[in-house]
């Protein structure tokens, strides 16, 4: 346990489904959590955050330490970024404003190398980490979140002042410890890049096919053709990861496939973005893995076809 150590101040940048869920859980566990909101500020300041969770029950956080401006936030030791990867470049000034000296910035986002574009815009004194959220969660309205299943966050170090692997792992363990203290499963990952490739084994098939085929996980898993397509796409992601020098445990794709069979029916985040005419996170989830694999001499034709189709859909939609 942390013993006499003072608990860190935690800031949530982007209080959507992800930021709202984890921020609420951390606040309920007794952490000092501050939420930055844009359009939903007044609703959350008035009514708080509401979570309907199949795992934790109906939970409310009210009052919420809510802010519409990063300048009003206290200096935060940890910043959890739940905003979409499509807005990362614009987030830098906000993060700098809210960060305490030596702060840890944890990007709770999908995709490959999502930390890179932000890293270039942040001071060297800040630690940048990646968080991989294995969770079925979505917003149902301003400050209203539905959590259907799972919830683990795996944490890895990207870059910053930590001198060596040992110093990095101390910070990563500290991050994982915050989530565990809030009753959330969390693992420290020694290699963030490898962990991000592994997460893509799920995200590449299910996010894209939900948009392309207009289907959630249950119908996708119930049809023989979509099942084969999911398996083939998963196999390509594994192939890409291995070409880029990353280990994928044997049977990992099969494991994710089986987990999805047992999951409640779920619409992936990309479908929600499509539905609300928001830009799809195609760069992070498709373009970068494809480019990395290609640079390693590996073509991924099915993922490429899915990416091209989604790019067409995205342009027509937005």
mmCIF file of N, CA and C in Angstrom, residues 77-78 102-106 125-130 155-179 186-189:
data_model
loop_
_atom_site.group_PDB
_atom_site.id
_atom_site.type_symbol
_atom_site.label_atom_id
_atom_site.label_comp_id
_atom_site.label_asym_id
_atom_site.label_seq_id
_atom_site.Cartn_x
_atom_site.Cartn_y
_atom_site.Cartn_z
ATOM 1 N N UNK A 77 -0.451 15.373 -10.990
ATOM 2 C CA UNK A 77 0.692 14.455 -11.038
ATOM 3 C C UNK A 77 0.517 13.416 -12.139
ATOM 4 N N UNK A 78 -0.747 13.008 -12.351
ATOM 5 C CA UNK A 78 -1.098 12.081 -13.427
ATOM 6 C C UNK A 78 -2.174 12.723 -14.280
ATOM 7 N N UNK A 102 7.208 17.170 -13.755
ATOM 8 C CA UNK A 102 7.474 15.731 -13.690
ATOM 9 C C UNK A 102 6.192 14.886 -13.785
ATOM 10 N N UNK A 103 5.123 15.444 -14.329
ATOM 11 C CA UNK A 103 3.853 14.711 -14.405
ATOM 12 C C UNK A 103 3.935 13.528 -15.358
ATOM 13 N N UNK A 104 3.036 12.569 -15.128
ATOM 14 C CA UNK A 104 2.919 11.396 -15.995
ATOM 15 C C UNK A 104 1.662 11.557 -16.834
ATOM 16 N N UNK A 105 1.812 11.504 -18.143
ATOM 17 C CA UNK A 105 0.691 11.665 -19.075
ATOM 18 C C UNK A 105 0.370 10.295 -19.666
ATOM 19 N N UNK A 106 -0.818 9.780 -19.370
ATOM 20 C CA UNK A 106 -1.203 8.434 -19.800
ATOM 21 C C UNK A 106 -2.255 8.521 -20.899
ATOM 22 N N UNK A 125 10.436 17.198 -19.696
ATOM 23 C CA UNK A 125 10.297 16.868 -18.270
ATOM 24 C C UNK A 125 9.068 16.003 -17.984
ATOM 25 N N UNK A 126 8.157 15.901 -18.936
ATOM 26 C CA UNK A 126 6.943 15.098 -18.719
ATOM 27 C C UNK A 126 7.146 13.668 -19.210
ATOM 28 N N UNK A 127 6.630 12.731 -18.442
ATOM 29 C CA UNK A 127 6.639 11.316 -18.837
ATOM 30 C C UNK A 127 5.414 11.050 -19.704
ATOM 31 N N UNK A 128 5.588 10.342 -20.801
ATOM 32 C CA UNK A 128 4.434 9.939 -21.610
ATOM 33 C C UNK A 128 4.300 8.420 -21.538
ATOM 34 N N UNK A 129 3.081 7.963 -21.219
ATOM 35 C CA UNK A 129 2.797 6.543 -21.117
ATOM 36 C C UNK A 129 1.594 6.196 -21.976
ATOM 37 N N UNK A 130 1.467 4.922 -22.294
ATOM 38 C CA UNK A 130 0.296 4.459 -23.035
ATOM 39 C C UNK A 130 -0.545 3.560 -22.145
ATOM 40 N N UNK A 155 -0.626 -0.814 -18.804
ATOM 41 C CA UNK A 155 0.139 0.441 -18.850
ATOM 42 C C UNK A 155 1.580 0.175 -19.294
ATOM 43 N N UNK A 156 2.076 1.019 -20.198
ATOM 44 C CA UNK A 156 3.463 0.908 -20.652
ATOM 45 C C UNK A 156 4.093 2.290 -20.785
ATOM 46 N N UNK A 157 5.428 2.340 -20.691
ATOM 47 C CA UNK A 157 6.153 3.618 -20.764
ATOM 48 C C UNK A 157 6.503 3.930 -22.210
ATOM 49 N N UNK A 158 6.269 5.163 -22.625
ATOM 50 C CA UNK A 158 6.640 5.574 -23.978
ATOM 51 C C UNK A 158 7.958 6.339 -23.972
ATOM 52 N N UNK A 159 7.999 7.468 -23.277
ATOM 53 C CA UNK A 159 9.191 8.317 -23.312
ATOM 54 C C UNK A 159 9.161 9.337 -22.179
ATOM 55 N N UNK A 160 10.325 9.901 -21.916
ATOM 56 C CA UNK A 160 10.414 10.919 -20.876
ATOM 57 C C UNK A 160 11.692 10.796 -20.083
ATOM 58 N N UNK A 161 11.746 11.495 -18.936
ATOM 59 C CA UNK A 161 13.010 11.600 -18.192
ATOM 60 C C UNK A 161 13.450 10.348 -17.436
ATOM 61 N N UNK A 162 12.626 9.304 -17.373
ATOM 62 C CA UNK A 162 13.063 8.083 -16.667
ATOM 63 C C UNK A 162 14.292 7.511 -17.379
ATOM 64 N N UNK A 163 15.380 7.367 -16.628
ATOM 65 C CA UNK A 163 16.696 7.106 -17.225
ATOM 66 C C UNK A 163 16.831 5.725 -17.861
ATOM 67 N N UNK A 164 16.327 4.705 -17.184
ATOM 68 C CA UNK A 164 16.532 3.342 -17.685
ATOM 69 C C UNK A 164 15.254 2.522 -17.505
ATOM 70 N N UNK A 165 15.310 1.275 -17.946
ATOM 71 C CA UNK A 165 14.131 0.406 -17.900
ATOM 72 C C UNK A 165 13.603 0.241 -16.470
ATOM 73 N N UNK A 166 14.520 0.182 -15.502
ATOM 74 C CA UNK A 166 14.098 0.016 -14.113
ATOM 75 C C UNK A 166 13.297 1.232 -13.638
ATOM 76 N N UNK A 167 13.804 2.418 -13.930
ATOM 77 C CA UNK A 167 13.113 3.657 -13.534
ATOM 78 C C UNK A 167 11.758 3.767 -14.240
ATOM 79 N N UNK A 168 11.722 3.323 -15.495
ATOM 80 C CA UNK A 168 10.470 3.352 -16.256
ATOM 81 C C UNK A 168 9.439 2.425 -15.621
ATOM 82 N N UNK A 169 9.891 1.215 -15.252
ATOM 83 C CA UNK A 169 8.962 0.240 -14.695
ATOM 84 C C UNK A 169 8.412 0.674 -13.338
ATOM 85 N N UNK A 170 9.190 1.434 -12.574
ATOM 86 C CA UNK A 170 8.695 1.970 -11.299
ATOM 87 C C UNK A 170 7.482 2.872 -11.561
ATOM 88 N N UNK A 171 7.594 3.717 -12.595
ATOM 89 C CA UNK A 171 6.500 4.635 -12.943
ATOM 90 C C UNK A 171 5.297 3.859 -13.491
ATOM 91 N N UNK A 172 5.573 2.876 -14.335
ATOM 92 C CA UNK A 172 4.513 2.052 -14.909
ATOM 93 C C UNK A 172 3.758 1.300 -13.798
ATOM 94 N N UNK A 173 4.509 0.754 -12.848
ATOM 95 C CA UNK A 173 3.888 0.045 -11.713
ATOM 96 C C UNK A 173 3.040 0.995 -10.871
ATOM 97 N N UNK A 174 3.532 2.227 -10.718
ATOM 98 C CA UNK A 174 2.761 3.230 -9.968
ATOM 99 C C UNK A 174 1.419 3.485 -10.671
ATOM 100 N N UNK A 175 1.475 3.602 -11.985
ATOM 101 C CA UNK A 175 0.251 3.819 -12.755
ATOM 102 C C UNK A 175 -0.713 2.652 -12.627
ATOM 103 N N UNK A 176 -0.185 1.436 -12.789
ATOM 104 C CA UNK A 176 -1.031 0.250 -12.653
ATOM 105 C C UNK A 176 -1.616 0.170 -11.247
ATOM 106 N N UNK A 177 -0.829 0.591 -10.268
ATOM 107 C CA UNK A 177 -1.275 0.596 -8.869
ATOM 108 C C UNK A 177 -2.465 1.500 -8.618
ATOM 109 N N UNK A 178 -2.536 2.631 -9.319
ATOM 110 C CA UNK A 178 -3.688 3.531 -9.175
ATOM 111 C C UNK A 178 -4.974 2.803 -9.555
ATOM 112 N N UNK A 179 -4.938 2.125 -10.700
ATOM 113 C CA UNK A 179 -6.141 1.421 -11.171
ATOM 114 C C UNK A 179 -6.507 0.267 -10.244
ATOM 115 N N UNK A 186 -5.120 -4.236 -13.719
ATOM 116 C CA UNK A 186 -4.124 -3.467 -14.481
ATOM 117 C C UNK A 186 -2.777 -4.168 -14.454
ATOM 118 N N UNK A 187 -2.152 -4.245 -15.626
ATOM 119 C CA UNK A 187 -0.832 -4.873 -15.735
ATOM 120 C C UNK A 187 0.189 -3.869 -16.244
ATOM 121 N N UNK A 188 1.398 -3.994 -15.725
ATOM 122 C CA UNK A 188 2.512 -3.197 -16.224
ATOM 123 C C UNK A 188 3.102 -3.917 -17.426
ATOM 124 N N UNK A 189 3.208 -3.219 -18.553
ATOM 125 C CA UNK A 189 3.738 -3.802 -19.781
ATOM 126 C C UNK A 189 5.173 -3.341 -19.981
#
